[in-house]
Tab-separated table of C-alpha atoms in Angstrom:
chain	number	residue	atom	x	y	z
A	1	UNK	CA	4.885	192.885	138.123
A	2	UNK	CA	8.059	193.303	140.491
A	3	UNK	CA	8.498	194.489	143.737
A	4	UNK	CA	11.709	195.307	145.340
A	5	UNK	CA	10.700	193.940	148.538
A	6	UNK	CA	8.090	191.042	149.339
A	7	UNK	CA	5.393	191.156	152.167
A	8	UNK	CA	6.854	189.525	155.195
A	9	UNK	CA	4.510	187.325	157.360
A	10	UNK	CA	5.331	187.304	160.998
A	11	UNK	CA	3.173	185.335	162.135
A	12	UNK	CA	4.552	181.447	161.869
A	13	UNK	CA	2.211	178.979	163.861
A	14	UNK	CA	-0.110	175.432	162.765
A	15	UNK	CA	-3.359	174.539	163.898
A	16	UNK	CA	-2.846	170.910	165.681
A	17	UNK	CA	-6.322	169.870	164.268
A	18	UNK	CA	-6.211	170.940	160.740
A	19	UNK	CA	-2.489	169.190	161.016
A	20	UNK	CA	-2.892	165.966	162.728
A	21	UNK	CA	-6.005	165.497	160.126
A	22	UNK	CA	-3.600	165.726	157.536
A	23	UNK	CA	-6.526	167.200	155.043
A	24	UNK	CA	-4.243	167.854	151.881
A	25	UNK	CA	-2.674	165.442	149.719
A	26	UNK	CA	0.891	164.890	148.911
A	27	UNK	CA	-0.018	164.229	145.304
A	28	UNK	CA	1.200	166.944	143.165
A	29	UNK	CA	-1.435	166.044	140.456
A	30	UNK	CA	-4.624	164.156	139.957
A	31	UNK	CA	-6.344	162.006	137.481
A	32	UNK	CA	-10.065	162.963	136.383
A	33	UNK	CA	-12.590	161.387	139.232
A	34	UNK	CA	-10.188	161.227	141.762
A	35	UNK	CA	-12.089	163.902	143.868
A	36	UNK	CA	-12.427	161.952	147.423
A	37	UNK	CA	-10.686	159.941	150.094
A	38	UNK	CA	-11.454	158.313	153.265
A	39	UNK	CA	-9.204	157.444	156.288
A	40	UNK	CA	-9.618	155.875	160.097
A	41	UNK	CA	-6.672	156.242	161.906
A	42	UNK	CA	-4.774	156.820	165.214
A	43	UNK	CA	-2.596	159.634	165.972
A	44	UNK	CA	-1.366	161.476	169.338
A	45	UNK	CA	-2.904	158.437	171.292
A	46	UNK	CA	-6.601	159.150	169.691
A	47	UNK	CA	-8.742	157.719	166.767
A	48	UNK	CA	-9.375	159.845	164.123
A	49	UNK	CA	-12.061	159.216	161.124
A	50	UNK	CA	-11.739	161.926	158.077
A	51	UNK	CA	-13.801	161.908	155.037
A	52	UNK	CA	-12.753	164.290	152.317
A	53	UNK	CA	-15.381	165.161	149.430
A	54	UNK	CA	-14.125	167.484	146.922
A	55	UNK	CA	-15.084	169.174	143.734
A	56	UNK	CA	-14.429	169.130	140.122
A	57	UNK	CA	-11.112	170.733	140.796
A	58	UNK	CA	-10.212	167.525	142.619
A	59	UNK	CA	-9.373	167.259	146.729
A	60	UNK	CA	-6.786	169.507	148.000
A	61	UNK	CA	-3.337	168.330	147.166
A	62	UNK	CA	0.257	169.888	146.347
A	63	UNK	CA	0.459	173.628	147.191
A	64	UNK	CA	-2.933	173.730	148.720
A	65	UNK	CA	-0.910	172.688	151.866
A	66	UNK	CA	1.419	175.953	151.250
A	67	UNK	CA	-1.886	178.301	150.753
A	68	UNK	CA	-4.002	176.955	153.756
A	69	UNK	CA	-0.881	177.696	156.279
A	70	UNK	CA	-0.119	180.908	154.866
A	71	UNK	CA	-3.781	181.869	155.125
A	72	UNK	CA	-4.354	180.600	158.688
A	73	UNK	CA	-1.146	183.032	159.708
A	74	UNK	CA	-2.145	185.823	157.951
A	75	UNK	CA	-5.699	185.377	159.779
A	76	UNK	CA	-3.695	185.207	163.075
A	77	UNK	CA	-1.346	188.180	161.722
A	78	UNK	CA	-4.444	190.522	160.899
A	79	UNK	CA	-5.854	189.895	164.496
A	80	UNK	CA	-8.449	187.355	164.275
A	81	UNK	CA	-11.304	189.399	162.271
A	82	UNK	CA	-14.436	188.912	163.744
A	83	UNK	CA	-15.955	188.243	160.521
A	84	UNK	CA	-13.260	185.395	159.785
A	85	UNK	CA	-11.760	187.240	156.635
A	86	UNK	CA	-8.182	188.435	155.904
A	87	UNK	CA	-7.852	190.896	153.084
A	88	UNK	CA	-4.851	190.766	150.561
A	89	UNK	CA	-4.043	191.559	147.129
A	90	UNK	CA	-3.428	188.331	144.414
A	91	UNK	CA	0.223	189.694	144.176
A	92	UNK	CA	0.830	189.963	148.160
A	93	UNK	CA	-0.573	186.356	148.700
A	94	UNK	CA	1.543	185.014	145.823
A	95	UNK	CA	4.725	186.638	147.460
A	96	UNK	CA	3.950	185.213	150.720
A	97	UNK	CA	3.440	181.763	149.490
A	98	UNK	CA	7.536	182.177	148.249
A	99	UNK	CA	6.325	182.322	144.374
A	100	UNK	CA	7.469	184.370	141.358
A	101	UNK	CA	4.671	186.958	139.559
A	102	UNK	CA	3.796	184.893	136.700
A	103	UNK	CA	-0.010	183.942	134.938
A	104	UNK	CA	0.955	180.082	135.603
A	105	UNK	CA	1.563	180.751	139.254
A	106	UNK	CA	-1.702	182.961	139.394
A	107	UNK	CA	-3.892	180.315	137.725
A	108	UNK	CA	-2.078	177.726	140.645
A	109	UNK	CA	-3.237	179.996	143.501
A	110	UNK	CA	-6.894	180.381	141.520
A	111	UNK	CA	-7.062	176.980	141.856
A	112	UNK	CA	-5.702	176.092	144.837
A	113	UNK	CA	-8.514	178.675	146.747
A	114	UNK	CA	-11.112	177.159	144.347
A	115	UNK	CA	-10.524	173.539	146.124
A	116	UNK	CA	-9.902	174.709	149.622
A	117	UNK	CA	-13.332	176.637	149.513
A	118	UNK	CA	-14.846	173.564	147.446
A	119	UNK	CA	-14.267	170.917	149.426
A	120	UNK	CA	-16.110	169.451	152.390
A	121	UNK	CA	-14.573	167.701	155.376
A	122	UNK	CA	-15.893	165.441	157.993
A	123	UNK	CA	-13.979	165.025	161.018
A	124	UNK	CA	-14.322	162.573	164.140
A	125	UNK	CA	-11.852	163.302	166.543
A	126	UNK	CA	-11.346	167.182	166.656
A	127	UNK	CA	-10.356	168.628	169.829
A	128	UNK	CA	-10.903	172.077	171.022
A	129	UNK	CA	-8.179	172.080	173.953
A	130	UNK	CA	-5.751	169.910	174.629
A	131	UNK	CA	-6.865	166.686	176.614
A	132	UNK	CA	-10.659	167.550	175.885
A	133	UNK	CA	-13.012	165.662	174.419
A	134	UNK	CA	-13.139	164.652	171.073
A	135	UNK	CA	-15.972	165.772	168.856
A	136	UNK	CA	-17.243	165.552	165.306
A	137	UNK	CA	-16.912	168.639	162.721
A	138	UNK	CA	-17.937	169.444	159.306
A	139	UNK	CA	-16.774	172.158	157.428
A	140	UNK	CA	-14.824	173.609	154.376
A	141	UNK	CA	-11.408	175.075	154.993
A	142	UNK	CA	-12.206	178.226	153.435
A	143	UNK	CA	-16.019	179.724	153.532
A	144	UNK	CA	-16.148	182.302	150.649
A	145	UNK	CA	-13.537	183.829	148.223
A	146	UNK	CA	-14.515	187.342	147.054
A	147	UNK	CA	-12.952	189.818	144.336
A	148	UNK	CA	-12.983	193.414	145.810
A	149	UNK	CA	-13.146	195.982	143.168
A	150	UNK	CA	-15.116	198.922	144.414
A	151	UNK	CA	-17.389	196.622	146.193
A	152	UNK	CA	-17.191	192.740	147.180
A	153	UNK	CA	-18.247	190.221	144.522
A	154	UNK	CA	-18.012	186.342	144.018
A	155	UNK	CA	-14.675	185.546	142.223
A	156	UNK	CA	-15.129	184.394	138.675
A	157	UNK	CA	-14.102	180.959	138.044
A	158	UNK	CA	-11.222	182.308	135.970
A	159	UNK	CA	-7.511	183.201	137.289
A	160	UNK	CA	-7.069	186.868	138.209
A	161	UNK	CA	-3.842	188.584	138.126
A	162	UNK	CA	-1.326	191.000	140.305
A	163	UNK	CA	-3.650	193.749	140.992
A	164	UNK	CA	-6.787	191.523	142.211
A	165	UNK	CA	-7.757	192.336	145.573
A	166	UNK	CA	-9.168	189.564	147.358
A	167	UNK	CA	-11.475	189.044	150.706
A	168	UNK	CA	-10.732	185.501	152.011
A	169	UNK	CA	-13.071	184.280	154.621
A	170	UNK	CA	-12.036	181.001	156.487
A	171	UNK	CA	-14.842	178.939	157.670
A	172	UNK	CA	-15.859	179.321	161.462
A	173	UNK	CA	-14.835	175.902	162.603
A	174	UNK	CA	-11.422	176.717	161.312
A	175	UNK	CA	-11.166	180.187	162.812
A	176	UNK	CA	-12.154	179.142	166.059
A	177	UNK	CA	-9.691	176.213	165.976
A	178	UNK	CA	-7.231	179.056	165.183
A	179	UNK	CA	-8.154	180.352	168.277
A	180	UNK	CA	-7.717	177.585	170.552
A	181	UNK	CA	-4.786	176.139	172.490
A	182	UNK	CA	-4.455	173.652	169.731
A	183	UNK	CA	-2.086	176.123	168.108
A	184	UNK	CA	1.568	175.449	168.208
A	185	UNK	CA	4.841	177.580	166.771
A	186	UNK	CA	6.130	176.332	163.531
A	187	UNK	CA	8.537	176.771	161.162
A	188	UNK	CA	7.139	178.098	158.515
A	189	UNK	CA	9.835	179.693	156.902
A	190	UNK	CA	11.585	176.898	156.719
A	191	UNK	CA	8.887	174.673	154.968
A	192	UNK	CA	8.628	176.914	152.231
A	193	UNK	CA	12.228	177.060	151.514
A	194	UNK	CA	11.986	173.427	150.587
A	195	UNK	CA	11.789	173.134	146.915
A	196	UNK	CA	8.694	171.033	146.151
A	197	UNK	CA	5.362	170.785	147.319
A	198	UNK	CA	5.787	167.144	148.132
A	199	UNK	CA	8.732	167.708	150.941
A	200	UNK	CA	6.788	170.592	152.173
A	201	UNK	CA	3.550	168.552	153.015
A	202	UNK	CA	5.893	165.609	154.617
A	203	UNK	CA	7.773	168.273	156.562
A	204	UNK	CA	4.596	169.146	157.947
A	205	UNK	CA	3.572	165.883	158.995
A	206	UNK	CA	6.599	164.485	160.314
A	207	UNK	CA	6.806	167.955	162.359
A	208	UNK	CA	3.441	167.529	163.604
A	209	UNK	CA	3.963	163.759	164.651
A	210	UNK	CA	7.056	164.448	166.247
A	211	UNK	CA	5.503	167.546	168.332
A	212	UNK	CA	2.476	165.504	169.140
A	213	UNK	CA	3.684	162.447	170.710
A	214	UNK	CA	6.084	163.079	173.669
A	215	UNK	CA	7.674	159.504	173.115
A	216	UNK	CA	8.738	160.747	169.564
A	217	UNK	CA	10.272	163.496	171.148
A	218	UNK	CA	11.790	161.773	173.983
A	219	UNK	CA	13.167	158.962	171.788
A	220	UNK	CA	14.514	161.270	168.714
A	221	UNK	CA	12.863	159.169	165.981
A	222	UNK	CA	9.419	157.706	164.383
A	223	UNK	CA	8.470	154.701	163.084
A	224	UNK	CA	5.532	154.105	160.868
A	225	UNK	CA	4.242	151.048	158.628
A	226	UNK	CA	4.935	152.162	155.260
A	227	UNK	CA	1.024	151.809	153.587
A	228	UNK	CA	-0.208	153.956	156.905
A	229	UNK	CA	2.313	156.559	156.102
A	230	UNK	CA	0.955	156.392	152.623
A	231	UNK	CA	-2.414	157.006	153.656
A	232	UNK	CA	-1.829	159.858	155.918
A	233	UNK	CA	-0.379	161.711	152.613
A	234	UNK	CA	-3.282	160.949	151.053
A	235	UNK	CA	-1.452	159.103	148.333
A	236	UNK	CA	-4.086	156.946	145.930
A	237	UNK	CA	-1.606	154.159	144.941
A	238	UNK	CA	-0.697	152.546	148.312
A	239	UNK	CA	1.258	149.683	146.945
A	240	UNK	CA	4.858	149.824	148.815
A	241	UNK	CA	6.916	150.410	145.473
A	242	UNK	CA	5.083	153.169	144.622
A	243	UNK	CA	4.908	155.048	148.312
A	244	UNK	CA	8.762	154.338	148.190
A	245	UNK	CA	8.964	156.088	144.982
A	246	UNK	CA	7.467	159.196	146.191
A	247	UNK	CA	9.278	159.602	149.273
A	248	UNK	CA	12.732	158.348	148.874
A	249	UNK	CA	13.361	161.796	147.017
A	250	UNK	CA	11.791	163.765	149.649
A	251	UNK	CA	13.932	162.120	152.259
A	252	UNK	CA	16.924	162.906	150.359
A	253	UNK	CA	16.261	166.653	150.717
A	254	UNK	CA	15.013	166.520	154.407
A	255	UNK	CA	18.334	164.894	155.188
A	256	UNK	CA	20.231	167.650	153.643
A	257	UNK	CA	18.145	170.277	154.821
A	258	UNK	CA	19.172	168.546	158.771
A	259	UNK	CA	15.288	167.908	159.397
A	260	UNK	CA	16.020	164.533	159.595
A	261	UNK	CA	19.194	162.627	160.514
A	262	UNK	CA	18.121	159.293	158.745
A	263	UNK	CA	15.232	157.845	156.761
A	264	UNK	CA	15.373	153.781	156.788
A	265	UNK	CA	13.208	151.144	155.624
A	266	UNK	CA	12.893	147.619	157.033
A	267	UNK	CA	10.666	144.251	156.549
A	268	UNK	CA	9.250	142.934	152.805
A	269	UNK	CA	5.985	144.280	151.027
A	270	UNK	CA	3.313	145.327	152.958
A	271	UNK	CA	4.668	144.546	156.315
A	272	UNK	CA	7.123	147.237	155.272
A	273	UNK	CA	7.937	150.395	157.927
A	274	UNK	CA	10.008	153.200	157.633
A	275	UNK	CA	11.803	154.601	160.686
A	276	UNK	CA	12.556	158.635	160.701
A	277	UNK	CA	15.805	159.765	163.475
A	278	UNK	CA	15.428	163.392	163.688
A	279	UNK	CA	18.211	165.857	164.089
A	280	UNK	CA	17.861	167.447	167.894
A	281	UNK	CA	18.228	170.791	166.688
A	282	UNK	CA	18.048	172.379	163.113
A	283	UNK	CA	20.749	175.068	162.833
A	284	UNK	CA	18.129	177.762	161.698
A	285	UNK	CA	15.704	176.977	164.207
A	286	UNK	CA	15.213	179.458	167.258
A	287	UNK	CA	16.747	178.547	170.592
A	288	UNK	CA	14.289	177.985	173.419
A	289	UNK	CA	14.308	180.265	176.438
A	290	UNK	CA	16.033	177.540	178.128
A	291	UNK	CA	18.386	176.993	175.669
A	292	UNK	CA	19.495	180.944	175.973
A	293	UNK	CA	19.928	180.831	179.337
A	294	UNK	CA	22.121	177.750	178.774
A	295	UNK	CA	24.166	179.503	175.995
A	296	UNK	CA	24.295	182.730	178.270
A	297	UNK	CA	26.113	180.334	181.284
A	298	UNK	CA	28.337	178.703	178.677
A	299	UNK	CA	29.754	182.059	177.407
A	300	UNK	CA	30.353	183.344	180.850
A	301	UNK	CA	32.992	180.572	180.923
A	302	UNK	CA	34.804	181.947	178.070
A	303	UNK	CA	33.234	180.188	175.303
A	304	UNK	CA	32.636	181.953	172.413
A	305	UNK	CA	28.870	182.296	171.191
A	306	UNK	CA	29.154	179.863	167.985
A	307	UNK	CA	30.516	177.217	170.357
A	308	UNK	CA	27.755	177.858	172.919
A	309	UNK	CA	25.201	177.668	170.479
A	310	UNK	CA	26.244	174.505	168.533
A	311	UNK	CA	27.206	172.651	171.658
A	312	UNK	CA	23.409	173.456	173.112
A	313	UNK	CA	21.641	172.580	169.972
A	314	UNK	CA	23.721	169.060	169.790
A	315	UNK	CA	22.977	168.005	173.267
A	316	UNK	CA	19.839	167.535	175.326
A	317	UNK	CA	19.162	170.402	178.058
A	318	UNK	CA	19.715	167.951	181.075
A	319	UNK	CA	23.323	166.969	179.822
A	320	UNK	CA	23.839	170.488	179.100
A	321	UNK	CA	22.633	171.808	182.407
A	322	UNK	CA	24.868	169.180	184.183
A	323	UNK	CA	28.115	169.520	182.218
A	324	UNK	CA	27.699	173.353	182.670
A	325	UNK	CA	27.507	173.079	186.328
A	326	UNK	CA	30.196	170.731	186.669
A	327	UNK	CA	32.449	173.211	184.272
A	328	UNK	CA	31.548	175.992	186.696
A	329	UNK	CA	32.221	174.102	189.644
A	330	UNK	CA	35.698	173.345	188.535
A	331	UNK	CA	36.517	176.364	187.609
A	332	UNK	CA	35.615	178.017	190.429
A	333	UNK	CA	37.845	176.137	192.728
A	334	UNK	CA	40.764	176.618	190.050
A	335	UNK	CA	43.399	179.068	190.095
A	336	UNK	CA	45.683	178.610	186.961
A	337	UNK	CA	44.722	177.256	183.796
A	338	UNK	CA	47.427	175.633	181.581
A	339	UNK	CA	45.648	177.141	178.518
A	340	UNK	CA	42.855	179.773	178.342
A	341	UNK	CA	40.018	179.332	180.838
A	342	UNK	CA	37.591	178.957	178.056
A	343	UNK	CA	39.861	176.157	176.356
A	344	UNK	CA	39.741	174.458	179.805
A	345	UNK	CA	36.064	174.822	180.244
A	346	UNK	CA	35.399	173.607	176.642
A	347	UNK	CA	37.120	170.569	177.270
A	348	UNK	CA	35.096	169.941	180.459
A	349	UNK	CA	31.936	170.016	178.801
A	350	UNK	CA	33.076	167.781	175.328
A	351	UNK	CA	34.480	165.223	177.501
A	352	UNK	CA	33.151	161.892	176.989
A	353	UNK	CA	35.948	159.771	178.768
A	354	UNK	CA	35.079	160.852	182.444
A	355	UNK	CA	38.338	162.181	183.326
A	356	UNK	CA	36.716	165.404	185.302
A	357	UNK	CA	34.662	164.761	188.200
A	358	UNK	CA	33.432	167.756	190.530
A	359	UNK	CA	31.322	167.103	193.980
A	360	UNK	CA	29.845	170.313	195.432
A	361	UNK	CA	32.151	171.542	198.645
A	362	UNK	CA	30.734	170.077	201.759
A	363	UNK	CA	30.066	172.416	204.700
A	364	UNK	CA	32.986	172.784	207.544
A	365	UNK	CA	32.130	170.469	210.462
A	366	UNK	CA	34.373	173.517	212.424
A	367	UNK	CA	31.628	175.787	214.826
A	368	UNK	CA	32.548	179.530	214.307
A	369	UNK	CA	31.313	182.116	216.287
A	370	UNK	CA	28.066	183.439	214.474
A	371	UNK	CA	29.161	186.636	212.683
A	372	UNK	CA	32.852	186.205	212.924
A	373	UNK	CA	35.173	186.590	209.880
A	374	UNK	CA	38.520	184.875	209.485
A	375	UNK	CA	40.986	186.393	207.160
A	376	UNK	CA	40.336	183.322	204.891
A	377	UNK	CA	36.453	183.972	204.995
A	378	UNK	CA	37.132	187.445	203.851
A	379	UNK	CA	39.585	186.559	201.521
A	380	UNK	CA	37.111	184.397	199.719
A	381	UNK	CA	34.402	186.806	200.270
A	382	UNK	CA	36.374	189.209	198.419
A	383	UNK	CA	37.186	186.600	195.594
A	384	UNK	CA	33.064	185.734	195.190
A	385	UNK	CA	32.280	188.930	195.156
A	386	UNK	CA	34.992	189.549	192.457
A	387	UNK	CA	33.561	186.555	190.620
A	388	UNK	CA	30.090	187.940	190.934
A	389	UNK	CA	30.855	190.992	189.358
A	390	UNK	CA	32.628	189.344	186.459
A	391	UNK	CA	29.700	187.423	185.756
A	392	UNK	CA	27.431	190.209	186.079
A	393	UNK	CA	29.529	192.319	183.296
A	394	UNK	CA	29.843	189.239	181.174
A	395	UNK	CA	25.915	189.043	181.342
A	396	UNK	CA	25.726	192.829	180.230
A	397	UNK	CA	27.525	192.004	177.534
A	398	UNK	CA	24.921	189.577	176.540
A	399	UNK	CA	22.548	190.223	173.221
A	400	UNK	CA	19.306	191.269	174.589
A	401	UNK	CA	17.595	187.929	173.992
A	402	UNK	CA	20.104	186.015	175.694
A	403	UNK	CA	19.925	188.564	178.997
A	404	UNK	CA	16.145	188.104	179.030
A	405	UNK	CA	16.557	184.285	179.114
A	406	UNK	CA	18.941	184.637	181.864
A	407	UNK	CA	16.865	186.989	184.079
A	408	UNK	CA	13.483	186.246	182.856
A	409	UNK	CA	13.098	183.574	185.912
A	410	UNK	CA	14.035	186.433	188.627
A	411	UNK	CA	11.880	188.953	186.851
A	412	UNK	CA	9.142	187.096	186.525
A	413	UNK	CA	8.922	186.269	190.246
A	414	UNK	CA	9.149	190.317	191.125
A	415	UNK	CA	7.022	191.911	188.195
A	416	UNK	CA	4.740	189.579	186.629
A	417	UNK	CA	1.860	189.569	188.919
A	418	UNK	CA	2.042	193.841	189.749
A	419	UNK	CA	2.354	194.235	186.082
A	420	UNK	CA	-0.160	191.814	184.948
A	421	UNK	CA	-0.318	189.767	181.778
A	422	UNK	CA	-0.339	192.451	179.160
A	423	UNK	CA	2.270	194.632	180.313
A	424	UNK	CA	4.728	191.265	181.226
A	425	UNK	CA	4.197	190.763	177.399
A	426	UNK	CA	5.094	194.178	176.355
A	427	UNK	CA	8.091	193.880	178.874
A	428	UNK	CA	9.421	190.780	177.317
A	429	UNK	CA	9.260	192.697	173.954
A	430	UNK	CA	10.894	195.300	175.267
A	431	UNK	CA	13.725	193.689	176.858
A	432	UNK	CA	14.135	190.988	173.790
A	433	UNK	CA	14.562	193.864	171.394
A	434	UNK	CA	17.289	195.750	173.619
A	435	UNK	CA	14.531	198.714	174.334
A	436	UNK	CA	15.426	197.845	177.893
A	437	UNK	CA	17.954	195.862	179.387
A	438	UNK	CA	16.855	192.836	181.316
A	439	UNK	CA	20.471	193.142	183.690
A	440	UNK	CA	19.909	196.465	184.734
A	441	UNK	CA	16.194	196.119	185.279
A	442	UNK	CA	16.742	193.199	187.565
A	443	UNK	CA	19.298	194.950	189.514
A	444	UNK	CA	16.926	198.325	189.701
A	445	UNK	CA	14.197	196.000	190.574
A	446	UNK	CA	16.205	194.245	193.885
A	447	UNK	CA	17.316	197.695	194.881
A	448	UNK	CA	13.950	198.611	195.129
A	449	UNK	CA	13.194	196.382	197.448
A	450	UNK	CA	15.729	196.393	199.311
A	451	UNK	CA	14.886	199.969	199.957
A	452	UNK	CA	11.415	199.793	200.193
A	453	UNK	CA	10.639	201.771	197.198
A	454	UNK	CA	9.380	199.066	194.688
A	455	UNK	CA	6.038	200.677	194.585
A	456	UNK	CA	7.423	203.882	192.965
A	457	UNK	CA	9.591	201.974	190.723
A	458	UNK	CA	6.730	199.283	189.304
A	459	UNK	CA	4.722	203.251	188.748
A	460	UNK	CA	8.051	204.439	186.654
A	461	UNK	CA	7.974	200.933	184.929
A	462	UNK	CA	4.269	200.615	183.814
A	463	UNK	CA	4.616	204.234	182.880
A	464	UNK	CA	7.856	203.171	180.339
A	465	UNK	CA	6.232	200.219	179.160
A	466	UNK	CA	3.036	201.897	178.394
A	467	UNK	CA	4.768	204.068	176.335
A	468	UNK	CA	6.521	201.508	174.447
A	469	UNK	CA	2.981	199.670	173.952
A	470	UNK	CA	1.801	202.952	172.100
A	471	UNK	CA	4.797	203.646	169.842
A	472	UNK	CA	4.690	199.968	168.858
A	473	UNK	CA	0.759	200.449	168.449
A	474	UNK	CA	1.076	203.725	166.253
A	475	UNK	CA	4.341	202.087	164.291
């Protein structure tokens, strides 16, 4: 069976409870009789104990990592059904996993679902919300798998084909956790592009450890005992040389894909440690709202979009904000440029020698009669007005998502409370998609405040957003 386009999974999240427990082994195959494991460890500053009891198909491993993530996101995308069940065809599920339509892949998918539904986990250290009290839970990842052919019936213990319609019910513990604040954004597309299941499993583990530990995120690196890392990857052979043979090829792919800067070993024997240095941000990773705001400010200095985005990805937000403020200040007080304005601004941003310095101008000590305007003052105000208009025009030329990032804080102050949470989300989506212009909207909102017509403005805006919401729902 072939299709011109593969089903697109728009939801991209991960459940920290499932990810931190590291429930799925990095192994690609198991030996007969390998059906269970048990591990006590510390993660994100708390103790966890996990016991895994598999079935005749073994415990979850290899492709099961991809399967559980896709099913979790399918559950979120289908609106978190009350019966915790997701519906899809076997072909659609296969394509969402990024696999080709072949009998071997259907067999692999069948075995994966059977392991996930037949394995029992007992976990101590489960959190219902950040900072909450840890508790014990016992569950199977999937409660039930059903094949739908006119009526629901239990799936036969044999592989199925492209036309099979599936109803897959998540365990109530898993479904509840996916509806909790413990769900976080995750780059599922990047993970599925990695070539092997072992690379995808280690990527998910490292990305989770980086996200869960604020010290790791601040330092930019993570260091682990080699044997402890092997246990978190749920390897059976924990000899240091065996662990290294497993993870060294994975390191090479994660470095080539720019997730890692480096992976180095230290120590000898069972005392070995591995240190991971992370890239500040991968080229394909979405920019945050704060980063998009900084990109907009850098482009307003006359710098290209490509340069601005690369600079923001390379440096931390604090440094970028400091350098941008310096460049804005210096350019505001400079009338002639040897090169272009953008080239001068770029030189200020990338300077490491300290040749540029800028101190905000101090208020004049001379007293003036209130309301008086000297010719110099009038000229300065005219220049400031021209500069403001130039900045406003440059902001109008920004892409919709960058306009939103620049004006989001001001719009939130004016509009979020009267709109309410639901319409605020519609407003954000409309501005990011380009249906509304954030720059124009802010200008109109400020004008409404100045003319005491804010209520009429809000009524019109609500009608517009309700129409956008209805159109999106019908689409």
